[in-house]
mmCIF file of C-alpha atoms and ligand atoms in Angstrom:
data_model
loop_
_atom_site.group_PDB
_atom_site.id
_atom_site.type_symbol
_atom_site.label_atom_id
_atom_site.label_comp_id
_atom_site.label_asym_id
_atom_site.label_seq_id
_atom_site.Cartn_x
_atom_site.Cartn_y
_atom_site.Cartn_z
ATOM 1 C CA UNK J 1 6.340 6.116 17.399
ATOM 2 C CA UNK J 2 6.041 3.478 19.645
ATOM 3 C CA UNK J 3 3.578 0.835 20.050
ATOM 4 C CA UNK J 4 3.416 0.888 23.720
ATOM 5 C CA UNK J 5 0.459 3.026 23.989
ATOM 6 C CA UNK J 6 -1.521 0.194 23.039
ATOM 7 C CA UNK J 7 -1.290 -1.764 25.819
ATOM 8 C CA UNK J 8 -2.432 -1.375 29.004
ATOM 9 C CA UNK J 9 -0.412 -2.370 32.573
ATOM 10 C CA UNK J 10 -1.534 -6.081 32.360
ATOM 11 C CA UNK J 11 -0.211 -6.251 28.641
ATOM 12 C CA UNK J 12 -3.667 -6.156 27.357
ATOM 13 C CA UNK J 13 -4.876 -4.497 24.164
ATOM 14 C CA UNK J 14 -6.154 -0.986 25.052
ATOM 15 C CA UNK J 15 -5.972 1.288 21.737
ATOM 16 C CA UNK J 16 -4.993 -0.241 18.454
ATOM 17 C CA UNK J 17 -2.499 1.586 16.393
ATOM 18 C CA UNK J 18 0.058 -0.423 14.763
ATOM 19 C CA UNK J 19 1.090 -3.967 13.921
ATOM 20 C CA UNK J 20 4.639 -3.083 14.883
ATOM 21 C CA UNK J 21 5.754 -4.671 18.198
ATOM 22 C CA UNK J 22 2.633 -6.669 18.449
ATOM 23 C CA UNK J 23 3.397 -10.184 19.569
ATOM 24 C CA UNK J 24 2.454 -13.466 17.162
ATOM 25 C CA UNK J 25 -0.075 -14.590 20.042
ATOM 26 C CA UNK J 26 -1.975 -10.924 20.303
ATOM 27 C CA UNK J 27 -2.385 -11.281 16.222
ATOM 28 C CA UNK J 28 -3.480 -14.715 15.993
ATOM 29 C CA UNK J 29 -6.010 -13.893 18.264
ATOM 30 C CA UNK J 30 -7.045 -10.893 16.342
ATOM 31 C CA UNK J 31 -7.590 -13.481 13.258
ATOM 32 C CA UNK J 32 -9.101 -16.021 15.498
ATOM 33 C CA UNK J 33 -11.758 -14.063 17.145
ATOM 34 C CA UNK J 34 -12.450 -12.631 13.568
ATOM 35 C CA UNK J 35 -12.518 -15.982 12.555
ATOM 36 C CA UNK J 36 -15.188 -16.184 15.204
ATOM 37 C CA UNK J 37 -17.335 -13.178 13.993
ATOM 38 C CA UNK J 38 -17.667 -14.650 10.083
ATOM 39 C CA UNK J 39 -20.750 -16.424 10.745
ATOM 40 C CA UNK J 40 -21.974 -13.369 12.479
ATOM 41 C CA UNK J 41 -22.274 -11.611 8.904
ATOM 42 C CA UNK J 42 -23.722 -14.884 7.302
ATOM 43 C CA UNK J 43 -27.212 -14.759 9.963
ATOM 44 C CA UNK J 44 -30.376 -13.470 8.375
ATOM 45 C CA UNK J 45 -30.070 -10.798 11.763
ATOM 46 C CA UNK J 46 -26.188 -9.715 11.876
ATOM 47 C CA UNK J 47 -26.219 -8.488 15.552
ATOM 48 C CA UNK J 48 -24.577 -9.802 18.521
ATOM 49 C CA UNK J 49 -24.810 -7.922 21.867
ATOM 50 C CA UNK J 50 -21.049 -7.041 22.257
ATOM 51 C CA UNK J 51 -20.744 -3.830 22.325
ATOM 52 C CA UNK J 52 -24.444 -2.498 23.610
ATOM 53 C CA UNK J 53 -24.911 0.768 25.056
ATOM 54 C CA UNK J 54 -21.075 1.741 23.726
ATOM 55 C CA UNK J 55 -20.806 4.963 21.512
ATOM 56 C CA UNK J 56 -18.549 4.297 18.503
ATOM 57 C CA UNK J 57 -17.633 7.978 16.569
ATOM 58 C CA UNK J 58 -15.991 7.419 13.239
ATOM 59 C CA UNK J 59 -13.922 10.220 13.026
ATOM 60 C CA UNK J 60 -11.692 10.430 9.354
ATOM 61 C CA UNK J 61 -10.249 13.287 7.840
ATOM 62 C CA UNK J 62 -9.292 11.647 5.141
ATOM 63 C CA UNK J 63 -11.595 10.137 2.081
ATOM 64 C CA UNK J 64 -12.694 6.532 2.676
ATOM 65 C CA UNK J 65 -14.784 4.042 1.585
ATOM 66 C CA UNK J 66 -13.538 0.699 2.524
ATOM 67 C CA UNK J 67 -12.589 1.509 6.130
ATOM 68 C CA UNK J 68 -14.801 3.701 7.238
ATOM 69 C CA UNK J 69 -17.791 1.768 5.943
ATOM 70 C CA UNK J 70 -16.496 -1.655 6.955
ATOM 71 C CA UNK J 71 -15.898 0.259 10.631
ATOM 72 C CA UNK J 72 -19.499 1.156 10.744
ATOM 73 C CA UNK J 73 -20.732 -2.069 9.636
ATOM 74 C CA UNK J 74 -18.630 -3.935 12.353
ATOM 75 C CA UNK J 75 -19.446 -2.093 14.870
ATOM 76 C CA UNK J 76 -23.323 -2.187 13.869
ATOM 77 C CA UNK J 77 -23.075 -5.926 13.783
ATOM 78 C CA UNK J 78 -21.459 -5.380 17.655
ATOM 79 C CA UNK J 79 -24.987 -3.773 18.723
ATOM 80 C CA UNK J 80 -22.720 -0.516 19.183
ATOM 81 C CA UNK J 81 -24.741 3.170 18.453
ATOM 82 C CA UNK J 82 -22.522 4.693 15.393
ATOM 83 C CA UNK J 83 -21.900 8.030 15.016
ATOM 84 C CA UNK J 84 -19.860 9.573 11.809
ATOM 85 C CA UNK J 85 -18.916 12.607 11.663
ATOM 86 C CA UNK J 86 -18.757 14.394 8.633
ATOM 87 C CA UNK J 87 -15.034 16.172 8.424
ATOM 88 C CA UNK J 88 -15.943 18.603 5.923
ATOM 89 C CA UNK J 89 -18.902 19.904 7.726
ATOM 90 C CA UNK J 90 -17.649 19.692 11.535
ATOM 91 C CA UNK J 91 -16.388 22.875 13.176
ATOM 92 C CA UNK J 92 -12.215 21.761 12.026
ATOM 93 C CA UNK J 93 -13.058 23.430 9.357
ATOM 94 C CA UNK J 94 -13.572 26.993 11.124
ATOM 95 C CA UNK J 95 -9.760 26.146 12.959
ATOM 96 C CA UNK J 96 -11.222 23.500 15.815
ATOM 97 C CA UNK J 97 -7.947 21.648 16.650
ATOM 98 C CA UNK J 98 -7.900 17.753 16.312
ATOM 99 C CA UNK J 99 -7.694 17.299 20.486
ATOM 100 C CA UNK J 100 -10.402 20.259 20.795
ATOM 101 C CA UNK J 101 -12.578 18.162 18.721
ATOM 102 C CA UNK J 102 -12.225 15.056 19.911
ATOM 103 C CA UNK J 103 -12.149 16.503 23.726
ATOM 104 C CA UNK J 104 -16.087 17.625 22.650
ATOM 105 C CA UNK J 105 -16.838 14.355 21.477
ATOM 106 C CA UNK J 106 -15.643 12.763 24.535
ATOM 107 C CA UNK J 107 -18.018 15.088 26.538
ATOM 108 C CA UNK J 108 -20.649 13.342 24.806
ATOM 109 C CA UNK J 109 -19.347 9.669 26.284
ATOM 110 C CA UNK J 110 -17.754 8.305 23.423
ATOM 111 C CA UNK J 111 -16.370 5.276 24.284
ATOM 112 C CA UNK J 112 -14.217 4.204 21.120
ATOM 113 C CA UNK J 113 -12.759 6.667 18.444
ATOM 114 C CA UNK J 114 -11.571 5.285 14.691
ATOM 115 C CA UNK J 115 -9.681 8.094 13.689
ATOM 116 C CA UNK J 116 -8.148 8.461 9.981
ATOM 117 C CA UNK J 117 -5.984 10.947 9.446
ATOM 118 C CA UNK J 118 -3.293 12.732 6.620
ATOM 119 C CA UNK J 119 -0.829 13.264 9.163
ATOM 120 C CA UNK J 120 1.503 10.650 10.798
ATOM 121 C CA UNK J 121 1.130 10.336 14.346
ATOM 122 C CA UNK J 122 -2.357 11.395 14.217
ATOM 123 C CA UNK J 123 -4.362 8.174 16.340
ATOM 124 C CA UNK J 124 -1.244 8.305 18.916
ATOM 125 C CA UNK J 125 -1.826 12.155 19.793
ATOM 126 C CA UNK J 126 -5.226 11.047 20.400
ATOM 127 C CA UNK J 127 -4.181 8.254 22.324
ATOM 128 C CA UNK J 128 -1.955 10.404 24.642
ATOM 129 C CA UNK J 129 -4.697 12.658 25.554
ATOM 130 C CA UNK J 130 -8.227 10.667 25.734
ATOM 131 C CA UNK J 131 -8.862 9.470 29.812
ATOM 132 C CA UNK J 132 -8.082 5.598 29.817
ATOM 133 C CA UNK J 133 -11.693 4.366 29.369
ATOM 134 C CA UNK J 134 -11.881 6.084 25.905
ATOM 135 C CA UNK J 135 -10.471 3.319 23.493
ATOM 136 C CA UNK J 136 -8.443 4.314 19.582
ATOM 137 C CA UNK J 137 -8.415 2.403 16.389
ATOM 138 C CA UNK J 138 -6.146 4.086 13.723
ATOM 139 C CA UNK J 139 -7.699 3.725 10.827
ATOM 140 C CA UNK J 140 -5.060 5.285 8.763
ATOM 141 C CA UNK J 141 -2.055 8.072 10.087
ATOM 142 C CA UNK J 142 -0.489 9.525 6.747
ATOM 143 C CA UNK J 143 2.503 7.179 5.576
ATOM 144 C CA UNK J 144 3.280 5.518 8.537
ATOM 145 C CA UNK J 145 0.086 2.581 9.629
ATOM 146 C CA UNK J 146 -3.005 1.304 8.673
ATOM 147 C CA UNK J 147 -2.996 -1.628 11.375
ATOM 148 C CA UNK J 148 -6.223 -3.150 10.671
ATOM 149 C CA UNK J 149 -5.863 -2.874 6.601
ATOM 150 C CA UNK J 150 -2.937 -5.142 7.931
ATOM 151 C CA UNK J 151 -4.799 -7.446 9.725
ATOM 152 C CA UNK J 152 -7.414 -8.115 7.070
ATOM 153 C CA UNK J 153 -4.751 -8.932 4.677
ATOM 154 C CA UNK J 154 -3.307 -11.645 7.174
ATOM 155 C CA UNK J 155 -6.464 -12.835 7.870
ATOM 156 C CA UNK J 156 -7.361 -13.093 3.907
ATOM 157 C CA UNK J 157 -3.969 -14.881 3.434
ATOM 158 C CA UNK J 158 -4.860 -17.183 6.311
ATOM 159 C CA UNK J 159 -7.968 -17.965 4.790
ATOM 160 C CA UNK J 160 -6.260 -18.617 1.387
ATOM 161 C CA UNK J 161 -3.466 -20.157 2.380
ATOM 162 C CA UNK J 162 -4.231 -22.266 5.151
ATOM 163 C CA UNK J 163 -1.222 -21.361 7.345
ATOM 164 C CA UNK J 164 2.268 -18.481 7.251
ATOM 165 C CA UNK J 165 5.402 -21.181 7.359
ATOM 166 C CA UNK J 166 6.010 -21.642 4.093
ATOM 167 C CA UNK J 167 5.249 -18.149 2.110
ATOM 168 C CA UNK J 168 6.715 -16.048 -0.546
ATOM 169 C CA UNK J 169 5.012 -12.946 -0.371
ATOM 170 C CA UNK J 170 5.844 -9.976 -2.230
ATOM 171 C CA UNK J 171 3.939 -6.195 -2.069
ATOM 172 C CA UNK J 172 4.817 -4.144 -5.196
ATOM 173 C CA UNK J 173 4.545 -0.447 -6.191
ATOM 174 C CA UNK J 174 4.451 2.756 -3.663
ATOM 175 C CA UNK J 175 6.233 1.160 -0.482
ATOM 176 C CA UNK J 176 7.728 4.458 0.280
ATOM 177 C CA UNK J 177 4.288 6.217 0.878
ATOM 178 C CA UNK J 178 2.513 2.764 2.024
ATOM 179 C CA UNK J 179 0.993 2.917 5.654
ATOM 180 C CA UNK J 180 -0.842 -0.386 4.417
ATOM 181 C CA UNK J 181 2.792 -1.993 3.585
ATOM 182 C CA UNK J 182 4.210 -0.951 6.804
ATOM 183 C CA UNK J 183 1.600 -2.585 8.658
ATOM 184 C CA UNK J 184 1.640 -5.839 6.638
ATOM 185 C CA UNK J 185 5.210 -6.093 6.899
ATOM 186 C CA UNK J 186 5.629 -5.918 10.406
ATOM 187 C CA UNK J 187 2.509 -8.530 10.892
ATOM 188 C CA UNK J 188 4.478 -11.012 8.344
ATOM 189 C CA UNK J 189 7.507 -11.188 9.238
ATOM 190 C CA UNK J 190 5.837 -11.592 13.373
ATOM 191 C CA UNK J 191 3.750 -14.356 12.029
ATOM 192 C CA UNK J 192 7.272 -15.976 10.621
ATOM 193 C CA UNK J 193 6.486 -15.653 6.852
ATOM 194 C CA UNK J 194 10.070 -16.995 5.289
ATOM 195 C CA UNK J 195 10.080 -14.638 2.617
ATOM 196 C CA UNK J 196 8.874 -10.911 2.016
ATOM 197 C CA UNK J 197 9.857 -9.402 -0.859
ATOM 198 C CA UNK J 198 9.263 -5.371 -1.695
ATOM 199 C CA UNK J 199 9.222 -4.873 -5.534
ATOM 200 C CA UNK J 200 9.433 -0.957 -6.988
ATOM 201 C CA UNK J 201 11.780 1.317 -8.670
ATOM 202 C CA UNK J 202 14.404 2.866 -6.404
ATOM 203 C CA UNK J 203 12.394 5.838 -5.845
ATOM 204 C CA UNK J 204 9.538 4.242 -4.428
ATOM 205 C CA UNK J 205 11.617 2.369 -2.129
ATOM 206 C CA UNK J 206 12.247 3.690 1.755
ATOM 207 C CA UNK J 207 16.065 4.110 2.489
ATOM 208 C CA UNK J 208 17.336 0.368 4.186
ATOM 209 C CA UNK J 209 14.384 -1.055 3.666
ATOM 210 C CA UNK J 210 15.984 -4.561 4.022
ATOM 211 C CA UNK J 211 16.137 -3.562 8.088
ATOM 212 C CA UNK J 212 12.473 -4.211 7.965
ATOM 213 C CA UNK J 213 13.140 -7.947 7.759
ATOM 214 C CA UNK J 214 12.511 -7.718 3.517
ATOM 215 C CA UNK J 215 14.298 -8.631 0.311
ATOM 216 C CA UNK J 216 14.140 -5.549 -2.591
ATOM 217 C CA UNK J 217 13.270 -6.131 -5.850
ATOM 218 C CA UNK J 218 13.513 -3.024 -8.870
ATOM 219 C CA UNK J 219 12.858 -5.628 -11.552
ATOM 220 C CA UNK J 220 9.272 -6.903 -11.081
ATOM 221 C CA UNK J 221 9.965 -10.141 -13.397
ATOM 222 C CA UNK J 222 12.642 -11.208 -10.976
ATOM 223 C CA UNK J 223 10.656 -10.336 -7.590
ATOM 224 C CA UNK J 224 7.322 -12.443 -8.526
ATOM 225 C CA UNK J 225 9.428 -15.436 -9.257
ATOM 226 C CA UNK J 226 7.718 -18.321 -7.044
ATOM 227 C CA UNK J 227 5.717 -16.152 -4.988
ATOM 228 C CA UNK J 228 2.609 -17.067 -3.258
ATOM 229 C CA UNK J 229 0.962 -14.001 -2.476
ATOM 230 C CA UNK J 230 1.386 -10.593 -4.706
ATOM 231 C CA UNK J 231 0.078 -7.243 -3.272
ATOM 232 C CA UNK J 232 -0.509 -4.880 -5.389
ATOM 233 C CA UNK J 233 -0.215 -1.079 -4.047
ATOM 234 C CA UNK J 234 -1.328 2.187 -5.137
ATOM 235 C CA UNK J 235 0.608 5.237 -6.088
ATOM 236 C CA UNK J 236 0.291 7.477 -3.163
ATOM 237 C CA UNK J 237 0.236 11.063 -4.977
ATOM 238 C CA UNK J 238 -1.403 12.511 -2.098
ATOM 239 C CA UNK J 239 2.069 11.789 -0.556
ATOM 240 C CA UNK J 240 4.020 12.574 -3.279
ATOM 241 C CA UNK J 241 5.788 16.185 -2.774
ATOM 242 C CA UNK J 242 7.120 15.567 -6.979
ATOM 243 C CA UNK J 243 6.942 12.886 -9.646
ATOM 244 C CA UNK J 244 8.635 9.565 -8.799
ATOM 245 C CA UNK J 245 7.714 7.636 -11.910
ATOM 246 C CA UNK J 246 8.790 9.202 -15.495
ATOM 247 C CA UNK J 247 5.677 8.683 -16.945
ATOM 248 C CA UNK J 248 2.441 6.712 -16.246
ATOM 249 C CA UNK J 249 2.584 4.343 -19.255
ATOM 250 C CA UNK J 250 6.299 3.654 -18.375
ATOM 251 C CA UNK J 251 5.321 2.547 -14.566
ATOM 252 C CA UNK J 252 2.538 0.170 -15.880
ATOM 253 C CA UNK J 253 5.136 -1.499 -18.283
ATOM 254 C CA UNK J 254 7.624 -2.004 -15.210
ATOM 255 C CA UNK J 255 5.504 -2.528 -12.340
ATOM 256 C CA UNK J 256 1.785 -3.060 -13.281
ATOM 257 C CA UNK J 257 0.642 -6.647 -13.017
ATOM 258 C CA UNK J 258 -0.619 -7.883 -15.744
ATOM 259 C CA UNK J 259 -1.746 -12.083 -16.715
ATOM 260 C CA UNK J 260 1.949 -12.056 -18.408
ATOM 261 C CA UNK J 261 3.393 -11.080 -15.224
ATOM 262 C CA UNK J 262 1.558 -12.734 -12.929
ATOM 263 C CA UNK J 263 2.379 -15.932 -14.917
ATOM 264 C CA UNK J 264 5.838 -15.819 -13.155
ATOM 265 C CA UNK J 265 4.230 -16.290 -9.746
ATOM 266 C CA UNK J 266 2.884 -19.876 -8.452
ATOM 267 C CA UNK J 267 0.443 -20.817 -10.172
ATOM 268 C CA UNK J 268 -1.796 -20.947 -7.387
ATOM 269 C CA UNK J 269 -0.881 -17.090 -6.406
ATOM 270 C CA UNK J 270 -3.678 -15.124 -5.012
ATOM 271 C CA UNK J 271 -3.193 -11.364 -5.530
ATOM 272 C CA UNK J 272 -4.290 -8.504 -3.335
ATOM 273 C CA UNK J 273 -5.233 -5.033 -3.501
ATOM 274 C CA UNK J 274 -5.885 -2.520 -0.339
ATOM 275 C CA UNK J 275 -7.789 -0.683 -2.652
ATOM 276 C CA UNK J 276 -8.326 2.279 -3.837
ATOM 277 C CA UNK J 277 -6.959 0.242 -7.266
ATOM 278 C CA UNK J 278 -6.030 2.652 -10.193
ATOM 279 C CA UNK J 279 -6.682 0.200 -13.521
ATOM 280 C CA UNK J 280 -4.062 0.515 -15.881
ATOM 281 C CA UNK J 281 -1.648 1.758 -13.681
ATOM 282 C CA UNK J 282 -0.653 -0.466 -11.149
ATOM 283 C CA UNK J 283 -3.231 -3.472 -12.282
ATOM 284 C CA UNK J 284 -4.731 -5.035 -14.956
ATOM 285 C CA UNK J 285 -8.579 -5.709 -15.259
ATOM 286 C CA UNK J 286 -7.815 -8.742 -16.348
ATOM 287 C CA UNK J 287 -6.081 -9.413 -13.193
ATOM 288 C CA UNK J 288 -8.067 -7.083 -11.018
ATOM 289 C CA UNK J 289 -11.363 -9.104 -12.067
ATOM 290 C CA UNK J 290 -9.602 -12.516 -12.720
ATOM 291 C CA UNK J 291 -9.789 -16.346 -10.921
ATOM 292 C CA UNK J 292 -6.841 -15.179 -8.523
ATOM 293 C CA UNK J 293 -7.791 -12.016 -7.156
ATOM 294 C CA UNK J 294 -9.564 -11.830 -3.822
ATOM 295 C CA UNK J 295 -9.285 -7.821 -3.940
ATOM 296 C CA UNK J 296 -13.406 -7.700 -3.062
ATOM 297 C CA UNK J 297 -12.840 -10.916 -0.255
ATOM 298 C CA UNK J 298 -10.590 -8.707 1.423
ATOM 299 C CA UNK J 299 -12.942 -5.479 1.662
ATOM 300 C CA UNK J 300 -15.945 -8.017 3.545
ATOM 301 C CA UNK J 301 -13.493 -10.301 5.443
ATOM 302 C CA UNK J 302 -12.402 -6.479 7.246
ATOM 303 C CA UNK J 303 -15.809 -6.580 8.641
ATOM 304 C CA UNK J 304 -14.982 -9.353 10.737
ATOM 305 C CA UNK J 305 -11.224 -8.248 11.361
ATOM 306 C CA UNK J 306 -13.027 -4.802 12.096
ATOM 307 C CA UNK J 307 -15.454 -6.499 14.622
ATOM 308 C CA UNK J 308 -12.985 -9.022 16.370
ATOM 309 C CA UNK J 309 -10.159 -5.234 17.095
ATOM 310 C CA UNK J 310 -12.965 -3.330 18.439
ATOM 311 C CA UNK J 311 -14.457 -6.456 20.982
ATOM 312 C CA UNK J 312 -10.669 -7.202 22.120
ATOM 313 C CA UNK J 313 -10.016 -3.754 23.244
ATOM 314 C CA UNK J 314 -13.183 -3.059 24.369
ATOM 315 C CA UNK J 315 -12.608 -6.016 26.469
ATOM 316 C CA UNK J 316 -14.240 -7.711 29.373
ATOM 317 C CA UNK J 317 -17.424 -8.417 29.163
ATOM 318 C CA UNK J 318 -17.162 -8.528 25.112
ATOM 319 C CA UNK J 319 -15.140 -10.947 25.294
ATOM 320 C CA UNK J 320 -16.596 -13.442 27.757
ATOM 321 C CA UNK J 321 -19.768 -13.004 25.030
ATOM 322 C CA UNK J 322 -17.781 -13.527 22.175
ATOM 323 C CA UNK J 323 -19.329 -16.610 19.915
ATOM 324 C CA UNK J 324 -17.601 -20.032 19.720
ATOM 325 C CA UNK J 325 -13.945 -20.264 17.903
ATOM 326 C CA UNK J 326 -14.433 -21.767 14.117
ATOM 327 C CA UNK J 327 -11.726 -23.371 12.221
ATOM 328 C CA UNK J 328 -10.120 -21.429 9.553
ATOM 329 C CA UNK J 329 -11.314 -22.139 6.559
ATOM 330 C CA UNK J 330 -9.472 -22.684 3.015
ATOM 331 C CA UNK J 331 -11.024 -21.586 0.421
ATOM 332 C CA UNK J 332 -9.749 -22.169 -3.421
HETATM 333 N N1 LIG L 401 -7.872 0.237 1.969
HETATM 334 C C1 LIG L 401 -8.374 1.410 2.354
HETATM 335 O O1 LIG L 401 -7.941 2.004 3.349
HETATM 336 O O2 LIG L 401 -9.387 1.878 1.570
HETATM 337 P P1 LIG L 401 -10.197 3.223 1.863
HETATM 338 O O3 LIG L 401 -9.235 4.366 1.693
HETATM 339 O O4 LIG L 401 -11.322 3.237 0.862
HETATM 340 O O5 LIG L 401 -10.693 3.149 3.279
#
């Protein structure tokens, strides 16, 4: 699948769908205009005009609660009218196909679809078939992207870490199955982070993963050593066709972070979670809940990734409207 969908003749952003083959400049100004949107969410009224008079459908066929709420928030916050429409309920279920459905909520003037779907290459059929004032977001296409989970993590490590040059980041557990690792691998190694490590036994890991730009670790002790920034990933069952762990207890032991672990990183290591998490299986509480995890700053800083995708590629006018650049900030 290629990312050339997503722009339009004058190399602007038209339909977001992947971090791979986006350009440093188009991502730092994804995290800048988010940066831009942060105090939006710390008014008393969180509303800017941006997106007034646009219809946003949140369309996911696949169980959420990070992304699609964060999408609705955002584009709420963007003065857009929000419609989501219940999968389980809409006429899919009596054989509707996905273009069939979306062609019907096109006849109602949708203007931007967030589409999460099971199957790879879900948001680019879309894409292919929607007339070119109808906008995408991919909010999640099986095992291959989950751009702006992606971006949120950049723009969380950003935050954290002030800039990319000088990083050791490593993302353990399900990389085979991980849209979200996909998509934060291609936006690290763009953004010229020295060092990405993948940590996971062999049968988590994709075949030549190392073409990806990545080292591969099977022994966690030996992939956290010196890192800056540890993601933690969930098993993907859902995408598992048979076991690829021998038991549970036996992954935790190997490959679930716990304070001991985590002790091998920098001591200043922030760790990360896409969420859903699974306790005791990939991640400790005491991790999960502990002074270096910014697991819940990630879910509210993707209402302000969220809000800064859909202004870009809305475009125009948004953008002349958008508020005043800020600084990133560090926080400790
Ligand atoms: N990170 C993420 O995609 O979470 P949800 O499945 O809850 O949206």
């Amino acid at each position: 699948m290629s990312g050339d969908l997503q722009f339009d003749s004058q190399g602007r952003l038209h339909h977001f769908l992947t971090t791979e083959g986006l350009d440093r400049d188009t991502i730092l100004q994804i995290l800048d205009t988010a940066e831009s949107f942060v105090s939006v969410g710390e008014r008393e009224i969180k509303k800017v005009p941006l997106l007034r008079g646009k219809t946003v459908v949140n369309l996911f066929f696949e169980s959420s609660t990070r992304t699609r709420t964060t999408f609705e928030i955002a584009a709420k916050r963007l003065s857009a009218d929000v419609i989501n429409v219940d999968t389980r309920v809409s006429s899919t279920t009596k054989g509707e196909t996905l273009l069939d459905t979306i062609r019907n909520l096109e006849a109602m003037h949708t203007d931007l679809f967030v589409v999460r779907h099971s199957r790879s290459g879900a948001a680019y059929l879309v894409a292919q078939h929607v007339p070119s004032h109808v906008r995408i977001i991919n909010a999640g296409d099986g095992s291959h992207a989950h751009p702006t989970q992606g971006m949120l993590d950049m723009f969380t490590i950003r935050r954290y870490k002030g800039s990319f040059e000088n990083l050791k980041v490593a993302i353990v557990g399900d990389i085979l199955h991980s849209r979200v690792a996909r998509s934060q691998i291609h936006a690290l190694t763009t953004l010229g982070v020295p060092e990405v490590r993948v940590i996971a036994p062999k049968t988590l890991l994709p075949t030549a993963v190392e073409r990806l730009g990545v080292h591969s670790y099977t022994d966690m002790r030996a992939g956290l050593d010196d890192i800056d920034v540890v993601i933690m990933l969930r098993l993907q069952r859902e995408r598992m066709e048979s076991a690829r762990i021998p038991s549970e207890q036996e992954y935790f032991n190997l490959y679930g972070l716990t304070t001991d672990k985590l002790r091998l990183a920098k001591k200043d290591a922030i760790v990360m979670h896409p969420g859903p998490m699974n306790r005791g299986l990939e991640i400790d509480s005491s991790v999960a809940d502990g002074p270096q995890s910014v697991i819940l700053p990630q879910v509210t800083n993707g209402i302000a990734v969220r809000m800064a995708v859909m202004a870009i590629i809305m475009g125009g006018k948004a953008q002349e409207e958008m508020p005043a650049k800020r600084p990133a900030r560090r926080h400790a």
